[in-house]
Amino acid sequence: MKVTLHIWRQSKKSTKADFAQDGKMVAYELEHVSADMSFLEMLDVLNEQLTKKGEDPVAFDHDCREGVCGSCGVVIDGVPHGPERGTTTCQLHMRSFRDGASIYVEPWRAAAFPVLKDLVVDRSAFDRVVQSGAFVSVNTGAPQDANAIPVPKADADRAFDAATCIGCGACVAACKNASAMLFVGAKVSHFLHLPQGRVEREQRARRLVAAMDAEGFGNCTNQYECEAVCPKEIPVRVIAEMNREFVRSKLVEEPPSTKRVGGDG
Amino acid sequence: MSWLFDFWRSSIGGKVTMAVTGVLLFGFVVAHLLGNLQLLAGPDAINAYAKWLHDRGALLWVARGGLLVVFLLHVATAVRLSRANKQARPVPYASEATVQATFASRSMVFSGLTLLVFVVYHLLHFTFGVTNPGDFARKGNGAGGFDVHAMVTHSFSVPAIAVVYAAAQIVLFLHLRHGLRSFAQTLGLCHRRYTPIVERLATVLAALIAAGNAFLALSVLAGIVKVAQ
Ligand code: HEM
Ligand code: FES
């Protein structure tokens, strides 16, 4: 098959003052594309041709190419990871497009994800959010016996729904407000349903939300575009859970003080 | 109180503010419609209701003040959040697509701002009497109150006014349709059994409110309510 690609080309890193830099959409015609190629293999073919012509190949992120690492991800015709539900870009195949199609390929668009080059964005904002509290900080010593802490099946399933997040950032890219609430909600939900995670639930909710806000993501308006594009189909339930956890953590929070609140001394 | 301000300034605190003030405004809109439906019961009913409201004295002013605070908070928070949302995406997509977001959800800022303009007009019209055709708002109705019935029926006998009021209801419908769903999700209700019910209820309630208001606005032109002599 034959396709016309419109790809965002940007040679310099985005800055706050100049986000788009020299970036622009550039058209490329590509022939002899096999319907069985993955989307990234198709880009590989394009890059081979560009390299042969002495042009700069299109930079894009990828690693496992089997849908588990979360490195890949571009916005295809306005939809992160393209037209198939529950699929990463690396697992998308050219048979999902018509012969002769015009395909728009753009990087994740968010102030919190500066473009490094072409389709590659810097997602370290996610790392900083995770470092702020998406972990269990109890020192457990030697590994526990696997069944020492019983977890009901329903709870384990809920936690696992959230734990399937591969941190690709499609939720942010899809959100009309570039909000990261599906990602951060997944971190909250992941630990909320497990006894090990419950211990630190208040501080986790507060820290994760504070870290998320500090990165300059937008605010969810409950449009659920994130859920529609998430390659792991994480439900927006995790956002409701995060809202609940955050409000709860704020309600029970007490100001640090040595003064006694009640009593007679 | 700085903790409360910090809460409001956080992303989720802002959303919760929208949800709580939004649902309070919804409560007001419901009460407003139920009160106004007395227009159908004739001049005495609606005028007696207006007099009863006015006779609440200080209580009425407390309610009005509270409503104003809630409204201003709703608008101010909406402005803060939507500006942050715009800044969060400095470069737009060359190819935009929407997978499952509803039209109502995508037009919240537009419907909200339109409602703001409408509310200002509505207050200038009926509360302050600035844009009233004629001076009937100032006339007594014999019982010592304003003749609300005359004011409303004269206004709605003017097609342009009636149509503006009815058209505003389409916008109110859109705003409430998404707002009422959004409210539940923001406050943490997302459930396989209850959420579909909430979503249907949101559409039904939004439609009932909008239809009720539009019905009253058009009732004079339709000849259902007679213009006061
Ligand atoms: C009749 C008056 C109004 C009523 C009854 C009303 C009701 C609501 C409700 C119930 C919500 C949902 C809260 C949530 O997100 O959980 C909402 C959200 C919102 N309202 Fe209003 N509102 C009114 C006026 C306004 C005005 C005047 C503005 C703007 C200037 C506005 C802008 C917004 C925005 C931007 C949202 C957030 C939308 C979102 O999260 O997607 N509203 N409103
Ligand atoms: S390359 Fe690892 S998920 Fe696509």
XYZ file of C-alpha atoms and ligand atoms in Angstrom:
541
model
C 0.000 0.000 0.000
C 0.916 3.646 -0.357
C 0.554 6.330 2.327
C 1.210 10.034 2.704
C 2.700 10.853 6.080
C 2.498 14.295 7.646
C 5.089 14.252 10.400
C 6.041 16.874 12.971
C 9.718 17.707 12.504
C 11.448 19.724 15.197
C 15.230 19.874 15.531
C 15.609 21.872 18.748
C 14.332 21.069 22.229
C 11.169 22.856 23.355
C 11.618 25.590 25.930
C 8.952 27.320 28.001
C 9.365 30.490 25.968
C 9.445 28.753 22.585
C 7.683 25.445 22.709
C 7.345 24.735 18.997
C 10.851 25.987 18.072
C 11.441 25.355 14.353
C 8.817 22.587 14.367
C 6.467 22.077 11.444
C 4.467 19.357 9.727
C 6.384 17.841 6.794
C 4.803 15.553 4.168
C 6.441 12.295 3.012
C 5.147 9.865 0.383
C 5.839 6.235 1.196
C 5.260 3.400 -1.279
C 5.363 -0.395 -0.997
C 4.152 -0.404 2.585
C 3.052 -3.869 3.691
C -0.241 -4.093 5.564
C 1.487 -6.498 7.955
C 4.100 -3.959 9.032
C 3.713 -2.408 12.437
C 3.436 1.370 12.512
C 6.979 1.664 13.836
C 8.327 -0.674 11.125
C 6.711 1.608 8.593
C 8.573 4.541 10.185
C 11.772 2.450 10.054
C 11.302 2.066 6.297
C 10.786 5.803 5.952
C 13.924 6.473 7.994
C 15.999 4.093 5.874
C 14.945 6.005 2.787
C 15.644 9.352 4.431
C 19.074 8.180 5.568
C 19.906 6.959 2.037
C 18.977 10.374 0.703
C 21.241 11.975 3.304
C 18.336 13.488 5.210
C 17.809 13.502 8.952
C 15.732 10.453 9.997
C 12.565 10.995 12.045
C 13.293 10.594 15.757
C 10.754 8.506 17.678
C 10.838 6.623 20.967
C 10.567 2.834 21.172
C 12.078 -0.063 23.054
C 10.286 -3.377 23.586
C 8.045 -3.183 20.516
C 5.727 -5.620 22.209
C 3.406 -3.268 24.070
C 4.833 -3.527 27.556
C 7.489 -0.866 28.079
C 5.537 2.322 27.360
C 8.357 4.009 25.407
C 6.591 4.294 22.101
C 3.700 6.553 21.449
C 2.808 9.144 18.883
C -0.449 10.884 18.091
C -1.845 9.411 14.892
C -4.597 11.392 13.173
C -5.318 13.139 16.477
C -5.518 9.948 18.527
C -2.624 8.834 20.768
C -1.431 5.357 19.709
C -3.744 5.508 16.691
C -7.158 4.142 15.822
C -7.181 0.736 17.581
C -8.422 0.572 21.180
C -6.147 -0.860 23.831
C -3.117 -0.872 21.527
C 0.291 0.772 21.728
C 1.819 2.371 18.634
C 4.292 -0.509 18.340
C 1.431 -3.006 18.260
C -0.558 -1.062 15.677
C -0.392 -2.428 12.145
C -0.684 -0.748 8.780
C -3.763 -2.830 7.986
C -5.633 -0.404 10.236
C -5.198 2.233 7.495
C -6.588 2.435 3.982
C -4.355 2.308 0.944
C -3.601 5.889 -0.070
C -4.332 7.264 3.395
C -2.991 10.586 4.625
C -1.675 10.005 8.133
C -0.846 12.773 10.605
C 1.888 11.879 13.086
C 2.579 14.230 15.986
C 4.309 14.074 19.364
C 2.418 14.101 22.681
C 1.382 17.732 23.104
C 1.711 18.983 26.674
C 3.610 21.744 28.424
C 4.811 19.130 30.918
C 6.259 17.000 28.076
C 8.756 19.182 26.187
C 9.597 17.882 22.720
C 13.229 16.768 22.551
C 13.283 16.102 18.822
C 10.591 15.371 16.221
C 8.272 12.843 17.901
C 10.308 12.267 21.059
C 9.132 13.977 24.226
C 10.685 14.231 27.666
C 8.402 12.340 30.063
C 10.510 12.760 33.176
C 7.594 14.702 34.708
C 6.021 11.270 35.228
C 9.172 10.008 36.952
C 9.098 12.938 39.358
C 5.447 12.255 40.172
C 6.255 8.586 40.860
C 9.254 9.539 43.000
C 7.037 11.762 45.134
C 5.009 8.876 46.511
C 4.053 6.062 44.161
C 5.787 3.410 46.224
C 5.582 1.649 49.568
C 8.301 2.990 51.843
C 8.123 0.308 54.519
C 11.373 -1.551 55.051
C 10.256 -5.135 54.775
C 13.481 -7.034 55.331
C 13.541 -10.471 53.797
C 10.834 -11.249 51.230
C 7.569 -12.202 52.848
C 5.822 -15.458 52.318
C 3.591 -14.888 49.308
C 0.378 -15.672 51.174
C 1.224 -14.019 54.479
C -1.062 -11.052 53.767
C -4.339 -12.238 52.274
C -5.771 -9.922 49.610
C -9.354 -10.510 48.450
C -9.589 -11.297 44.744
C -11.757 -8.241 43.999
C -9.204 -5.922 45.639
C -6.318 -7.561 43.830
C -8.170 -7.120 40.536
C -8.804 -3.433 41.194
C -5.194 -2.840 42.145
C -4.093 -4.733 39.063
C -6.359 -2.694 36.762
C -4.284 0.306 37.790
C -0.949 -1.490 37.981
C -1.103 -2.338 34.278
C -0.142 1.297 33.548
C 3.005 1.402 31.417
C 3.502 5.148 31.896
C 3.367 5.942 28.186
C 1.622 9.311 28.636
C -1.156 8.742 26.090
C -3.706 9.904 28.681
C -2.031 13.310 28.860
C -1.752 13.503 25.087
C -5.431 12.661 24.593
C -6.828 14.893 27.315
C -8.289 18.147 25.982
C -6.640 19.790 28.995
C -3.362 17.821 28.948
C -4.212 16.520 32.399
C -2.287 13.619 33.933
C -5.103 12.500 36.198
C -5.524 9.032 34.689
C -1.822 8.330 35.239
C -1.716 9.754 38.758
C -5.090 8.191 39.591
C -3.654 4.834 38.520
C -0.784 5.264 40.992
C -3.233 6.120 43.785
C -5.553 3.226 42.956
C -2.711 0.743 42.512
C -1.709 1.115 46.191
C -5.123 1.949 47.636
C -6.533 -1.545 47.267
C -3.587 -3.361 48.814
C -2.958 -3.591 52.560
C 0.728 -2.719 52.084
C -0.211 0.491 50.293
C -2.987 1.586 52.614
C -0.575 2.487 55.421
C 0.619 5.626 53.641
C -2.572 6.489 51.794
C -2.968 10.066 53.070
C 0.539 11.284 52.437
C 0.623 9.471 49.107
C -2.500 11.216 47.829
C -1.255 14.616 48.955
C 2.247 14.187 47.557
C 1.227 12.729 44.223
C -1.296 15.501 43.576
C 1.148 18.206 44.661
C 3.835 16.753 42.381
C 1.375 16.490 39.497
C 0.268 20.113 39.946
C 3.880 21.313 40.099
C 4.603 19.834 36.650
C 2.059 22.018 34.883
C -0.429 19.397 33.740
C -4.006 20.592 33.145
C -7.124 19.758 35.123
C -9.480 16.918 34.289
C -12.949 17.950 33.107
C -14.334 14.410 33.066
C -14.420 13.924 29.304
C -12.788 10.477 29.453
C -10.645 10.795 26.328
C -7.804 9.322 28.413
C -9.714 6.107 29.062
C -10.480 5.771 25.345
C -6.813 5.826 24.303
C -5.105 4.088 27.215
C -3.346 1.053 25.701
C -3.998 -0.789 28.971
C -7.621 0.419 29.140
C -7.289 1.784 32.651
C -10.765 2.957 33.715
C -11.563 6.540 34.829
C -12.673 4.965 38.103
C -9.073 5.531 39.231
C -9.593 9.296 38.859
C -12.697 9.190 41.057
C -10.675 7.201 43.589
C -7.882 9.753 43.505
C -10.378 12.609 44.021
C -11.819 10.768 47.007
C -8.416 9.964 48.458
C -7.166 13.525 48.028
C -10.213 15.086 49.704
C -10.038 12.517 52.490
C -6.329 13.141 53.041
C -6.943 16.884 53.228
C -9.771 16.439 55.720
C -7.732 14.330 58.118
C -4.555 16.402 57.755
C -3.536 18.271 60.899
C -1.090 21.168 61.007
C 2.266 20.176 62.501
C 2.400 21.515 66.024
C 3.567 20.551 69.496
C 0.576 22.268 71.093
C -2.161 20.145 72.498
C -5.532 20.662 70.909
C -7.763 19.565 73.784
C -7.488 18.323 77.307
C -6.670 20.364 80.405
C -2.988 21.050 80.035
C -7.435 29.578 56.656
C -4.508 29.318 54.266
C -5.096 25.547 54.126
C -8.477 26.228 52.582
C -6.937 28.532 49.971
C -4.249 25.918 49.262
C -6.979 23.333 48.781
C -8.848 25.593 46.349
C -5.629 26.237 44.405
C -4.829 22.563 43.936
C -6.116 20.861 40.802
C -8.512 18.560 42.617
C -9.501 21.249 45.113
C -10.508 23.422 42.160
C -12.522 20.600 40.647
C -14.265 19.942 43.954
C -15.084 23.648 44.180
C -16.659 23.484 40.705
C -18.664 20.428 41.689
C -19.949 21.748 45.017
C -20.780 25.248 43.748
C -22.196 23.752 40.555
C -24.588 21.483 42.383
C -25.666 24.340 44.670
C -26.416 26.420 41.569
C -28.344 23.461 40.212
C -30.358 23.408 43.442
C -31.121 27.080 42.964
C -32.185 26.551 39.358
C -34.594 23.816 40.480
C -36.125 25.995 43.207
C -36.307 28.924 40.782
C -38.262 26.868 38.270
C -40.635 25.409 40.875
C -41.389 28.939 42.167
C -41.953 30.329 38.696
C -44.279 27.531 37.643
C -46.856 29.333 39.784
C -47.191 31.682 36.844
C -49.555 29.052 35.462
C -51.791 29.399 38.531
C -52.640 33.004 37.727
C -51.704 36.520 38.893
C -52.631 36.051 42.539
C -50.512 32.935 43.051
C -47.292 34.302 41.557
C -47.721 37.722 43.155
C -48.392 36.196 46.567
C -45.269 34.049 46.122
C -43.209 37.121 45.230
C -44.578 38.980 48.253
C -43.829 36.000 50.501
C -40.224 35.976 49.244
C -39.853 39.707 49.820
C -41.325 39.426 53.302
C -38.471 37.135 54.335
C -36.462 40.325 54.822
C -32.967 39.676 56.177
C -33.219 35.994 55.339
C -33.718 36.830 51.678
C -30.577 38.941 51.701
C -28.576 36.173 53.325
C -29.786 33.770 50.634
C -28.989 36.248 47.870
C -25.532 36.913 49.323
C -24.820 33.210 49.600
C -25.957 32.614 46.057
C -23.756 35.440 44.798
C -20.709 34.040 46.615
C -21.385 30.559 45.216
C -21.844 31.944 41.708
C -18.691 34.060 41.839
C -16.687 31.113 43.207
C -17.994 28.918 40.385
C -17.018 31.471 37.749
C -13.667 32.400 39.304
C -12.644 28.760 39.680
C -13.791 28.013 36.130
C -11.614 30.859 34.851
C -8.591 29.708 36.854
C -8.898 26.073 35.778
C -9.574 26.743 32.107
C -6.642 29.129 31.856
C -4.368 26.493 33.376
C -5.804 23.946 30.944
C -4.995 26.180 27.976
C -1.451 26.715 29.204
C -1.007 22.972 29.678
C -1.082 22.511 25.888
C 1.019 25.258 24.321
C 1.021 23.800 20.797
C -2.298 22.480 19.434
C -2.578 19.309 17.346
C -2.506 19.803 13.586
C -5.023 16.975 13.397
C -7.570 17.113 16.217
C -9.795 14.175 17.064
C -12.328 13.306 19.726
C -12.981 9.671 20.595
C -15.657 9.668 23.273
C -15.980 13.124 24.857
C -19.533 14.446 24.542
C -20.407 17.690 22.781
C -21.736 19.028 26.093
C -18.437 18.291 27.832
C -16.444 20.027 25.126
C -18.573 23.157 25.265
C -18.548 23.742 29.054
C -16.521 26.942 28.862
C -18.705 28.257 26.048
C -21.965 27.256 27.740
C -20.734 28.638 31.066
C -19.781 32.011 29.603
C -23.067 32.192 27.703
C -24.917 31.500 30.954
C -22.928 34.255 32.633
C -24.027 36.740 29.973
C -27.583 35.464 30.220
C -27.673 35.713 34.025
C -26.452 39.330 33.851
C -29.144 40.139 31.292
C -31.779 38.300 33.321
C -30.927 40.303 36.449
C -30.898 43.599 34.522
C -34.250 42.636 33.097
C -36.277 41.385 36.048
C -34.333 42.243 39.202
C -33.062 45.716 38.401
C -35.641 46.594 35.788
C -33.063 48.236 33.529
C -34.063 46.576 30.285
C -37.773 46.300 31.062
C -40.171 47.431 28.401
C -42.503 49.787 30.291
C -42.595 50.638 33.949
C -44.960 47.949 35.209
C -42.291 46.528 37.464
C -42.647 49.540 39.672
C -46.433 49.396 39.961
C -47.983 47.978 43.106
C -50.263 44.995 42.841
C -52.615 46.110 45.605
C -51.045 43.778 48.139
C -48.080 46.114 48.593
C -45.673 44.120 46.393
C -44.560 44.386 42.798
C -46.878 43.081 40.149
C -44.604 40.263 39.066
C -47.325 38.715 36.957
C -47.709 41.879 34.865
C -43.950 42.309 34.547
C -43.378 38.746 33.357
C -46.354 38.459 31.026
C -45.677 41.826 29.380
C -42.030 40.876 28.854
C -42.772 37.473 27.399
C -45.373 38.903 25.040
C -42.393 40.472 23.234
C -41.224 37.704 20.852
C -37.549 38.721 20.941
C -37.414 38.469 24.732
C -39.272 35.158 24.865
C -37.003 33.656 22.209
C -33.817 34.787 23.972
C -35.021 33.184 27.194
C -35.987 29.966 25.455
C -32.712 29.790 23.506
C -30.701 30.241 26.701
C -32.294 27.024 27.929
C -30.538 25.007 25.239
C -27.256 26.252 26.657
C -28.407 25.533 30.215
C -29.347 22.018 29.149
C -25.858 21.388 27.744
C -24.138 22.833 30.805
C -26.203 20.831 33.255
C -26.063 17.644 31.229
C -22.309 17.458 31.567
C -22.203 19.307 34.894
C -24.399 16.858 36.759
C -22.443 13.823 35.528
C -19.183 15.536 36.156
C -20.243 16.427 39.674
C -20.616 12.764 40.659
C -17.261 11.729 39.178
C -15.444 14.688 40.745
C -16.783 13.855 44.183
C -15.656 10.276 43.755
C -18.707 8.383 42.537
C -17.714 6.094 39.685
C -19.428 2.768 39.838
C -20.498 0.169 37.295
C -24.040 0.108 38.662
C -24.637 3.715 39.722
C -22.751 5.747 37.129
C -25.039 4.765 34.217
C -27.995 5.798 36.403
C -26.337 9.123 37.270
C -25.647 9.767 33.586
C -29.237 9.120 32.562
C -30.543 11.144 35.487
C -28.269 14.043 34.537
C -29.737 14.139 31.039
C -33.325 13.837 32.284
C -32.954 16.501 34.983
C -31.152 18.885 32.647
C -33.882 18.384 30.052
C -36.699 18.890 32.573
C -35.179 22.130 33.872
C -34.539 23.511 30.408
C -37.952 22.458 29.097
C -39.743 23.901 32.134
C -38.018 27.266 31.784
C -38.536 27.366 28.035
C -42.207 26.465 28.476
C -42.732 29.435 30.814
C -40.830 31.783 28.514
C -43.011 30.792 25.565
C -46.291 30.392 27.477
C -47.486 33.928 26.809
C -46.830 33.779 23.070
C -48.503 30.369 23.014
C -51.579 31.872 24.640
C -51.382 29.579 27.674
C -50.813 32.493 30.058
C -52.810 35.698 29.505
C -51.088 39.100 29.561
C -52.119 41.154 32.593
C -54.475 44.060 31.779
C -27.063 28.766 35.956
C -25.874 28.764 36.362
C -24.947 27.563 36.435
C -25.201 26.279 36.857
C -26.506 25.722 37.388
C -23.959 25.535 36.714
C -23.778 24.202 37.059
C -22.611 23.503 36.929
C -22.376 22.170 37.396
C -23.386 21.274 38.120
C -21.081 21.850 37.079
C -20.354 20.541 37.343
C -19.270 20.612 38.322
C -18.197 19.605 38.071
O -17.349 19.805 37.186
O -18.167 18.591 38.753
C -20.513 22.965 36.386
C -19.217 22.984 35.876
C -18.682 24.071 35.207
N -19.243 25.312 35.050
Fe -21.099 25.819 35.629
N -22.987 26.358 36.195
C -23.566 27.600 36.007
C -22.958 28.740 35.534
C -21.664 28.786 35.029
C -21.018 29.966 34.554
C -21.619 31.345 34.528
C -19.771 29.579 34.115
C -18.630 30.343 33.470
C -18.362 31.549 33.499
C -19.643 28.168 34.323
C -18.547 27.413 33.973
C -18.370 26.098 34.313
C -17.194 25.314 33.973
C -15.996 25.785 33.145
C -17.391 24.047 34.558
C -16.407 22.882 34.552
C -16.716 22.013 33.424
C -16.009 20.727 33.447
O -15.488 20.298 34.474
O -16.014 20.145 32.372
N -20.811 27.715 34.897
N -21.448 23.969 36.312
S 7.848 0.066 22.296
Fe 7.450 -0.747 24.277
S 5.319 -0.374 24.412
Fe 5.692 0.203 22.370
